């Protein structure tokens, strides 16, 4: 009887069957032989009945708990904090669609066994230092579709096993040094659709096993030389849909293992000599840019390149490329390629090197629409001997252009900063009440954010026909007069976010036929400004997030037939007409969710 007294004393107060069973196993090991037989029977019974009652009894209200898979789902329940009663042994926790707003220090201290955590659409604005400190087993963390603005130094401390981190569709504009320093096992980091403008040195320090870094759909226009330092295992980098006007040659040399680089949808106009110095690169995407010139030795230091995408640029002539020894496919579709004597050297080279050319002839008329692969070199000639000689002279001057001295000074209005080397001009936060004039005609990026314009009159930007990207965010603009941007024939990106616009005149965008990306988010629109887009035949993406639009009428996209992305997140849309989007057959991205 002594052994049973010992058992009763030890079990007293242990209400959790699992803990009780573990205590009895301890007694089995420590008890005399005559006491062990009954104890094993008790252990079996406890383990048999422990799973369901113990786990389900700790399932938080409004949540769904699976005691077999050890998962908890509390989706769309308006929770304002992480439920404190989640069972300790939970391995997968789904908290999507709540209203948590802030993750405090130790927010998951009571669930140390989590391997998967989903926190999308929770209105999270801040992740406190040490919020995930107890989650040493977590391998997957999804923080997409929140309102996070800053990634602090210790935001991800404790996530020593994390392999995938998704922070897409937030408002991240700053990455503090050391933010990822403890993520040594991370394979994928995704920061798409944020507000990053500048990438500082050592921004990703600590990512010792990273394979894919996704930075698409930001506003990056400058990468520090050591921005990607330490990423010795990175094989894929996505930088598409940003504002890079020049290929970041020096930052890319810090990526010795990179094999795939996505740079499409950036406003670059040319690629110079030996621009791409990446010894292991195999796939390079430079599509949907503004490329007008491409040096034949720009890829001289990329010997392993097998696929090059130059589609949808403004190239008319391209010389045979030097450097890549294994190039198999060159995509030139969507360019205005002239199939005459200009093309002959490239076509002869493609046949000799067995490079497949993708695309079609834009001219002359008898070749228009013909596949580049179907034309034969002898057919590629100019119409006369005089034209042939002219073409040869032009080609010679293009390949070896005479040096042109740079001016000592660049034109720049008072109280602005203008950079000759990058063609950037900035008057950000300078208190201007009128749009400054007198910028260099070579300006490519014009940043006028944070001023007090209130009103943009017609012809406000004379003499800047080469501007590709124009920033007018936070300028308190409430009206844009017709033809305000007239003459900006190269404009591709226009940012009018965070102003006071409630309507747009039908000719507000007259004179900007190349406009491709238009940002009108966080204004005061109550109706969809449909008449304003009839003069934008090349518009691909329209951002109207966080306005007060309540309905979408029929044919709202009239004139914007090429539109592919429409973003209306954060509006309160009650009705959508049956044929609201009919004029845009290529529309493939549509966001109508009322909250982010």
XYZ file of C-alpha atoms in Angstrom:
596
model
C 0.000 0.000 0.000
C 2.982 2.306 0.466
C 3.564 2.518 -3.280
C -0.077 3.621 -3.884
C 0.213 6.330 -1.256
C 3.269 7.645 -3.085
C 1.367 7.600 -6.402
C -1.633 9.428 -4.949
C 0.555 12.124 -3.434
C 2.436 12.669 -6.709
C -0.686 12.796 -8.859
C -2.565 15.155 -6.564
C -3.039 18.505 -8.322
C -2.127 17.230 -11.828
C -5.307 17.895 -13.784
C -3.697 17.573 -17.218
C -3.817 13.866 -18.236
C -0.626 14.139 -20.267
C 1.284 15.519 -17.291
C -0.230 12.838 -15.076
C 0.876 10.120 -17.466
C 4.419 11.460 -17.562
C 4.480 11.500 -13.746
C 3.367 7.867 -13.600
C 6.062 6.847 -16.083
C 8.536 8.434 -13.694
C 7.054 6.381 -10.836
C 7.321 3.199 -12.920
C 11.034 3.763 -13.284
C 11.519 4.548 -9.605
C 9.046 2.123 -7.965
C 9.534 -1.476 -6.789
C 8.524 -4.287 -9.149
C 5.278 -5.018 -7.315
C 4.007 -1.486 -7.959
C 4.690 -1.233 -11.678
C 2.044 -3.511 -13.196
C -1.010 -1.458 -12.160
C 0.769 1.746 -13.109
C 1.217 0.721 -16.756
C -2.512 0.186 -17.040
C -3.163 3.695 -15.734
C -0.657 5.155 -18.203
C -2.410 3.465 -21.117
C -5.811 4.785 -20.072
C -4.518 8.314 -19.544
C -2.821 8.455 -22.927
C -5.931 7.028 -24.604
C -8.231 9.721 -23.255
C -5.816 12.631 -23.007
C -5.783 13.899 -26.612
C -9.340 15.087 -27.189
C -10.424 16.455 -23.781
C -7.124 18.148 -23.005
C -6.754 19.852 -26.385
C -10.350 20.821 -27.055
C -10.771 22.231 -23.578
C -8.182 24.909 -24.430
C -9.648 25.890 -27.793
C -10.295 29.666 -27.714
C -13.787 30.943 -28.289
C -14.611 31.628 -31.966
C -11.691 29.445 -33.107
C -11.575 26.043 -34.780
C -9.132 23.548 -33.304
C -7.964 20.296 -34.855
C -6.601 18.045 -32.137
C -5.211 15.574 -34.669
C -3.225 18.022 -36.791
C -2.605 20.333 -33.799
C -3.881 23.379 -35.699
C -5.902 26.399 -34.589
C -7.770 28.721 -36.986
C -9.307 32.015 -35.815
C -10.030 33.626 -39.193
C -11.963 36.897 -39.499
C -13.134 37.069 -35.882
C -12.179 40.723 -35.140
C -9.710 39.609 -32.488
C -7.605 42.461 -31.097
C -4.893 40.276 -29.578
C -3.392 36.831 -29.916
C -5.731 34.527 -27.932
C -3.954 33.644 -24.667
C -5.709 30.282 -24.289
C -4.269 28.578 -27.368
C -2.953 25.153 -26.456
C 0.780 25.083 -25.899
C 1.363 22.171 -28.285
C -0.263 23.884 -31.311
C 1.961 23.721 -34.402
C -0.087 25.720 -36.941
C -1.905 28.947 -36.059
C -4.014 30.931 -38.544
C -5.114 34.408 -37.390
C -5.949 35.954 -40.768
C -8.462 38.781 -41.018
C -8.431 40.105 -37.461
C -7.693 43.522 -35.934
C -4.576 42.937 -33.866
C -2.754 46.158 -34.942
C 0.290 45.608 -32.704
C 2.272 42.507 -31.790
C 3.722 43.105 -28.312
C 6.906 41.609 -26.919
C 6.360 37.929 -26.170
C 3.075 37.788 -28.085
C 3.529 34.050 -28.705
C 5.309 33.016 -25.521
C 2.510 30.529 -24.749
C 2.859 28.655 -28.098
C 6.543 27.666 -28.374
C 5.898 24.691 -30.697
C 4.476 26.670 -33.637
C 5.921 25.854 -37.055
C 3.469 27.848 -39.222
C 1.933 31.241 -38.391
C -0.434 33.241 -40.637
C -1.176 36.888 -39.754
C -2.417 38.353 -43.045
C -4.948 41.213 -43.058
C -4.737 41.912 -39.319
C -4.162 45.692 -39.579
C -0.801 45.173 -37.885
C 1.065 48.477 -37.726
C 3.966 47.558 -35.502
C 5.898 44.459 -34.533
C 7.545 45.097 -31.175
C 11.067 43.900 -30.506
C 10.929 40.311 -29.318
C 7.360 39.661 -30.480
C 8.403 36.263 -31.886
C 11.219 35.537 -29.448
C 9.803 32.208 -28.217
C 9.159 30.736 -31.677
C 12.408 28.895 -32.247
C 10.632 26.139 -34.228
C 8.727 28.417 -36.639
C 9.538 27.771 -40.321
C 6.798 29.842 -42.038
C 5.568 33.347 -41.161
C 3.072 35.319 -43.267
C 2.611 39.018 -42.415
C 1.201 40.078 -45.800
C -1.527 42.708 -46.256
C -0.891 44.685 -43.094
C 0.235 48.263 -42.375
C 3.786 47.698 -41.137
C 6.008 50.719 -41.876
C 9.316 49.916 -40.152
C 11.178 46.646 -39.658
C 12.971 47.180 -36.361
C 16.328 45.757 -35.364
C 14.888 43.015 -33.165
C 11.472 42.520 -34.781
C 12.301 38.957 -35.825
C 14.520 37.922 -32.932
C 14.099 34.301 -31.925
C 13.065 32.971 -35.334
C 16.208 30.909 -35.694
C 14.514 28.150 -37.761
C 12.451 30.370 -40.077
C 12.642 29.445 -43.773
C 9.957 31.640 -45.382
C 9.027 35.211 -44.404
C 6.285 37.036 -46.345
C 5.786 40.770 -45.716
C 4.086 41.650 -49.016
C 1.474 44.404 -49.377
C 2.486 46.438 -46.329
C 3.789 50.013 -46.056
C 7.405 49.192 -45.267
C 9.632 52.178 -45.987
C 12.542 51.461 -43.643
C 14.615 48.391 -42.807
C 16.730 49.032 -39.736
C 20.247 47.524 -39.559
C 20.166 44.007 -38.163
C 16.450 43.445 -38.755
C 17.180 40.004 -40.253
C 20.337 39.184 -38.296
C 18.860 36.088 -36.596
C 17.269 34.567 -39.696
C 20.219 32.398 -40.646
C 18.064 29.610 -42.144
C 15.739 31.823 -44.205
C 15.345 30.696 -47.847
C 12.686 33.148 -49.056
C 12.169 36.794 -48.084
C 9.305 38.559 -49.856
C 8.841 42.332 -49.513
C 6.773 43.066 -52.624
C 4.215 45.891 -52.810
C 5.761 48.111 -50.136
C 7.110 51.683 -50.086
C 10.850 51.119 -50.149
C 12.706 53.922 -51.935
C 16.330 53.422 -50.878
C 18.200 50.268 -49.923
C 21.060 50.997 -47.471
C 24.310 49.098 -47.006
C 24.076 45.698 -45.281
C 20.263 45.794 -45.324
C 20.028 41.988 -45.367
C 22.883 41.101 -43.052
C 22.472 37.679 -41.454
C 20.645 35.892 -44.281
C 23.229 33.158 -44.659
C 21.002 30.675 -46.548
C 18.761 32.983 -48.576
C 17.820 31.702 -52.043
C 15.182 34.148 -53.307
C 14.758 37.822 -52.398
C 11.610 39.510 -53.728
C 11.564 43.333 -53.815
C 9.070 43.810 -56.665
C 6.490 46.609 -56.710
C 8.318 49.125 -54.521
C 9.641 52.607 -55.357
C 13.336 51.766 -55.246
C 15.424 54.287 -57.154
C 18.754 53.916 -55.358
C 20.683 50.892 -54.101
C 23.731 51.415 -51.901
C 26.877 49.686 -53.141
C 26.802 47.176 -50.271
C 23.007 46.795 -50.178
C 23.246 43.069 -50.963
C 26.535 42.388 -49.202
C 26.659 39.029 -47.437
C 24.043 37.311 -49.613
C 26.479 34.678 -50.829
C 23.780 32.010 -51.373
C 21.197 34.133 -53.220
C 20.258 32.624 -56.586
C 17.206 34.698 -57.528
C 16.488 38.421 -57.108
C 13.249 40.173 -58.112
C 13.550 43.948 -58.577
C 10.815 44.416 -61.168
C 8.258 47.228 -60.922
C 10.560 49.759 -59.242
C 12.053 53.102 -60.306
C 15.635 52.179 -61.087
C 16.850 54.329 -63.965
C 20.289 52.734 -64.174
C 21.408 49.153 -63.890
C 22.926 48.732 -60.377
C 26.238 47.282 -61.548
C 28.194 47.582 -58.299
C 25.495 46.194 -55.941
C 25.055 43.207 -58.264
C 28.727 42.247 -58.047
C 28.046 41.336 -54.392
C 25.867 38.422 -55.533
C 28.307 35.756 -56.780
C 25.721 32.920 -56.983
C 22.845 34.796 -58.616
C 21.404 32.944 -61.623
C 18.112 34.797 -62.223
C 17.516 38.555 -62.125
C 14.116 40.176 -62.744
C 14.482 43.884 -63.572
C 11.422 44.478 -65.762
C 9.180 47.524 -65.422
C 11.953 49.939 -64.395
C 12.418 53.255 -66.276
C 15.875 52.514 -67.720
C 16.686 54.042 -71.087
C 20.002 52.373 -71.915
C 22.537 49.726 -70.883
C 26.165 50.739 -71.247
C 29.380 48.794 -71.735
C 30.021 45.884 -69.339
C 27.030 46.923 -67.251
C 26.107 43.375 -66.224
C 29.063 41.797 -64.407
C 27.538 38.605 -63.033
C 29.529 35.420 -63.724
C 26.773 32.873 -62.929
C 23.727 34.705 -64.272
C 21.643 32.552 -66.640
C 18.312 34.420 -66.892
C 17.996 38.205 -67.198
C 14.636 39.977 -67.547
C 14.735 43.595 -68.774
C 11.219 43.711 -70.213
C 8.703 46.569 -70.182
C 11.302 49.267 -69.616
C 12.208 52.327 -71.688
C 15.356 50.935 -73.307
C 16.343 52.820 -76.435
C 19.989 51.777 -76.599
C 21.697 48.527 -75.652
C 25.480 48.277 -75.918
C 26.669 45.163 -77.722
C 29.196 44.586 -74.891
C 26.830 45.332 -72.000
C 26.790 41.580 -71.233
C 30.497 40.963 -71.795
C 30.920 39.938 -68.141
C 27.906 37.591 -68.037
C 29.314 34.521 -69.844
C 26.694 31.986 -68.686
C 23.590 33.877 -69.784
C 21.147 31.589 -71.618
C 17.940 33.691 -71.686
C 17.601 37.442 -72.231
C 14.225 39.186 -72.221
C 14.239 42.645 -73.835
C 10.565 42.599 -74.784
C 8.364 45.697 -74.769
C 11.065 48.333 -74.911
C 11.832 51.041 -77.478
C 14.630 49.276 -79.331
C 14.802 49.622 -83.099
C 18.307 48.274 -83.723
C 20.441 45.767 -81.834
C 23.978 44.652 -82.609
C 25.289 41.088 -82.085
C 25.958 40.568 -78.397
C 29.431 39.809 -77.081
C 30.016 37.841 -73.907
C 27.361 35.152 -73.375
C 28.633 31.873 -74.806
C 25.444 29.867 -74.216
C 22.693 32.329 -75.092
C 19.778 30.321 -76.504
C 16.854 32.756 -76.537
C 16.574 36.518 -77.063
C 13.096 37.989 -76.657
C 12.580 41.192 -78.656
C 8.786 41.123 -78.946
C 7.036 44.442 -78.439
C 9.927 46.507 -79.861
C 9.858 48.516 -83.083
C 12.493 46.386 -84.821
C 13.319 47.463 -88.375
C 13.929 44.455 -90.605
C 16.362 46.065 -93.008
C 20.128 46.402 -93.225
C 20.185 47.456 -89.573
C 19.056 43.991 -88.497
C 21.264 41.916 -90.773
C 24.314 41.616 -88.441
C 22.088 40.466 -85.570
C 20.243 37.951 -87.739
C 23.497 36.492 -89.103
C 24.867 36.238 -85.573
C 21.710 34.525 -84.277
C 21.946 31.877 -87.004
C 25.635 31.269 -86.421
C 25.341 31.100 -82.619
C 21.984 29.274 -82.679
C 20.193 31.972 -80.728
C 16.435 32.021 -81.189
C 15.055 35.507 -81.804
C 11.526 36.085 -80.502
C 9.584 38.998 -81.933
C 8.280 40.494 -85.152
C 9.302 43.117 -87.682
C 7.778 46.572 -87.262
C 8.908 47.677 -90.733
C 9.450 48.211 -93.574
C 5.881 47.558 -94.792
C 6.653 44.414 -96.778
C 8.090 42.778 -93.617
C 5.668 44.229 -91.074
C 4.435 41.511 -88.721
C 6.880 38.893 -89.976
C 8.622 36.772 -87.362
C 12.269 37.680 -86.851
C 13.107 34.009 -87.225
C 11.482 33.813 -90.640
C 13.490 36.549 -92.352
C 16.765 35.589 -94.050
C 19.887 37.782 -93.931
C 20.083 38.377 -97.726
C 16.575 39.866 -97.588
C 17.597 42.406 -94.960
C 18.763 45.358 -97.005
C 18.094 49.044 -97.269
C 16.122 50.377 -100.212
C 19.007 52.058 -102.047
C 22.774 52.295 -102.126
C 22.523 55.773 -100.657
C 20.331 54.508 -97.823
C 22.719 51.608 -97.236
C 25.683 53.980 -96.927
C 23.735 56.200 -94.577
C 22.784 53.197 -92.453
C 26.404 52.071 -92.267
C 27.555 55.531 -91.199
C 24.832 55.761 -88.588
C 25.659 52.298 -87.324
C 29.355 53.146 -87.088
C 28.614 56.279 -85.099
C 26.246 54.345 -82.847
C 28.795 51.642 -82.020
C 31.654 54.082 -81.407
C 30.008 57.379 -80.507
C 32.275 60.408 -80.274
C 32.882 61.562 -76.716
C 30.699 64.457 -75.701
C 31.987 66.667 -72.909
C 29.688 66.930 -69.913
C 28.674 70.415 -68.888
C 30.322 71.724 -65.780
C 27.014 72.613 -64.225
C 23.516 71.225 -64.539
C 20.458 73.452 -64.776
C 18.551 73.472 -61.506
C 15.866 75.742 -59.995
C 16.459 77.571 -56.730
C 15.991 75.478 -53.585
C 16.281 72.171 -55.457
C 18.983 69.514 -55.876
C 19.898 68.197 -59.317
C 22.351 65.383 -60.082
C 24.052 65.374 -63.465
C 25.262 61.755 -63.254
C 21.879 60.202 -62.473
C 19.605 62.761 -64.164
C 17.650 63.049 -60.906
C 16.175 66.350 -59.715
C 14.567 66.779 -56.299
C 12.719 69.610 -54.562
C 11.228 67.328 -51.911
C 9.787 69.041 -48.801
C 11.060 72.503 -49.790
C 7.823 74.429 -49.183
C 7.240 75.360 -52.837
C 3.774 76.728 -53.615
C 4.269 76.603 -57.396
C 5.890 73.952 -59.561
C 9.529 75.055 -60.032
C 10.790 75.645 -63.565
C 14.229 75.521 -65.135
C 15.155 71.854 -64.777
C 17.696 70.315 -67.124
C 16.066 68.933 -70.295
C 17.896 65.642 -69.587
C 16.065 65.105 -66.289
C 14.684 61.572 -66.000
C 13.320 61.505 -62.429
C 11.632 64.588 -60.949
C 10.772 64.429 -57.233
C 8.469 67.201 -55.954
C 6.980 65.387 -52.965
C 5.887 67.191 -49.803
C 5.315 70.696 -51.201
C 2.201 72.930 -51.101
C 1.029 73.259 -54.687
C -2.736 72.902 -54.051
C -3.373 73.498 -57.764
C -1.513 72.328 -60.905
C -2.218 74.670 -63.848
C -1.864 73.798 -67.515
C 1.623 73.347 -68.989
C 3.290 73.198 -65.575
C 6.273 71.155 -66.788
C 7.784 72.817 -69.873
C 11.130 71.627 -71.192
C 11.278 68.279 -69.360
C 10.255 65.982 -72.171
C 12.615 63.201 -71.024
C 11.169 62.783 -67.517
C 10.163 59.165 -66.982
C 9.087 59.308 -63.325
C 7.285 62.241 -61.651
C 6.580 62.372 -57.894
C 3.834 64.675 -56.591
C 2.842 62.845 -53.400
C 1.675 64.818 -50.349
C 1.456 68.178 -52.151
C -2.083 69.083 -50.966
C -3.242 69.099 -54.591
C -7.019 69.482 -54.948
C -7.237 70.351 -58.644
C -5.334 69.496 -61.828
C -6.076 71.697 -64.817
C -6.320 70.270 -68.313
C -2.981 69.722 -70.083
C -1.103 70.142 -66.794
C 1.467 67.566 -67.912
C 1.467 68.538 -71.569
C 4.753 67.831 -73.340
C 5.945 65.083 -70.978
C 5.997 62.602 -73.814
C 8.341 60.152 -72.014
C 6.428 60.020 -68.721
C 5.839 56.430 -67.593
C 5.335 56.741 -63.808
C 3.121 59.419 -62.219
C 2.614 59.551 -58.448
C -0.267 61.702 -57.165
C -0.822 59.764 -53.944
C -1.892 61.324 -50.634
C -3.371 64.535 -52.023
C -6.860 66.097 -51.857
C -8.122 65.226 -55.330
C -11.838 64.476 -55.585
C -12.239 64.695 -59.367
C -10.212 64.895 -62.588
C -10.981 66.809 -65.769
C -11.226 64.730 -68.966
C -8.025 66.280 -70.351
C -6.014 66.251 -67.117
C -3.574 63.781 -68.644
C -3.393 65.270 -72.115
C 0.111 65.071 -73.555
C 1.394 62.009 -71.670
C 0.612 59.156 -74.100
C 3.290 56.839 -72.661
C 1.946 56.969 -69.100
C 1.895 53.389 -67.857
C 1.617 53.526 -64.050
C -0.705 55.992 -62.342
C -0.943 56.305 -58.546
C -4.006 58.100 -57.134
C -4.296 56.284 -53.822
C -5.243 58.077 -50.578
C -7.081 60.996 -52.174
C -10.727 62.054 -51.759
C -12.449 60.453 -54.735
C -16.066 59.477 -54.084
C -16.675 58.471 -57.708
C -14.468 56.592 -60.136
C -12.839 59.276 -62.348
C -13.517 57.337 -65.529
C -13.420 60.191 -68.059
C -9.810 61.033 -67.213
C -8.298 57.866 -68.687
C -9.435 58.238 -72.290
C -6.120 59.855 -73.209
C -3.988 57.102 -71.672
C -3.877 54.279 -74.238
C -0.804 52.648 -72.641
C -1.999 52.617 -69.039
C -1.223 49.236 -67.438
C -1.690 49.837 -63.695
C -4.102 52.163 -61.916
C -3.942 52.647 -58.145
C -6.982 54.137 -56.387
C -6.609 52.487 -52.992
C -8.007 54.114 -49.847
C -10.399 56.602 -51.404
C -14.165 56.808 -50.779
C -15.475 55.259 -53.988
C -18.799 53.486 -53.418
C -19.779 52.159 -56.839
C -18.307 51.181 -60.194
C -20.428 52.190 -63.160
C -20.526 50.694 -66.629
C -17.423 51.102 -68.834
C -15.330 52.878 -66.205
C -12.131 51.909 -68.039
C -13.076 53.400 -71.380
C -9.897 54.511 -73.112
C -7.661 52.362 -70.910
C -8.186 49.148 -72.845
C -4.660 47.885 -72.113
C -5.100 48.089 -68.346
C -3.853 44.972 -66.554
C -4.011 45.965 -62.885
C -6.744 47.884 -61.041
C -6.258 48.470 -57.316
C -9.250 49.644 -55.260
C -8.396 48.266 -51.826
C -9.682 50.376 -48.938
C -12.776 51.786 -50.683
C -16.332 50.907 -49.649
C -17.745 49.682 -52.935
C -21.412 48.689 -52.681
C -22.247 48.057 -56.319
C -20.458 47.027 -59.497
C -22.162 47.379 -62.872
C -22.288 44.146 -64.948
C -20.043 45.596 -67.671
C -17.874 47.813 -65.510
C -14.604 46.324 -66.782
C -15.631 45.347 -70.317
C -13.299 47.776 -72.153
C -10.215 46.157 -70.570
C -9.931 42.584 -71.886
C -6.397 42.109 -70.509
C -7.287 42.995 -66.922
C -5.742 40.235 -64.803
C -5.300 41.897 -61.385
C -8.266 43.361 -59.527
C -8.302 44.288 -55.837
C -11.679 45.293 -54.404
C -11.282 44.251 -50.766
C -12.543 47.001 -48.419
C -9.553 46.798 -46.059
C -5.867 46.161 -46.475
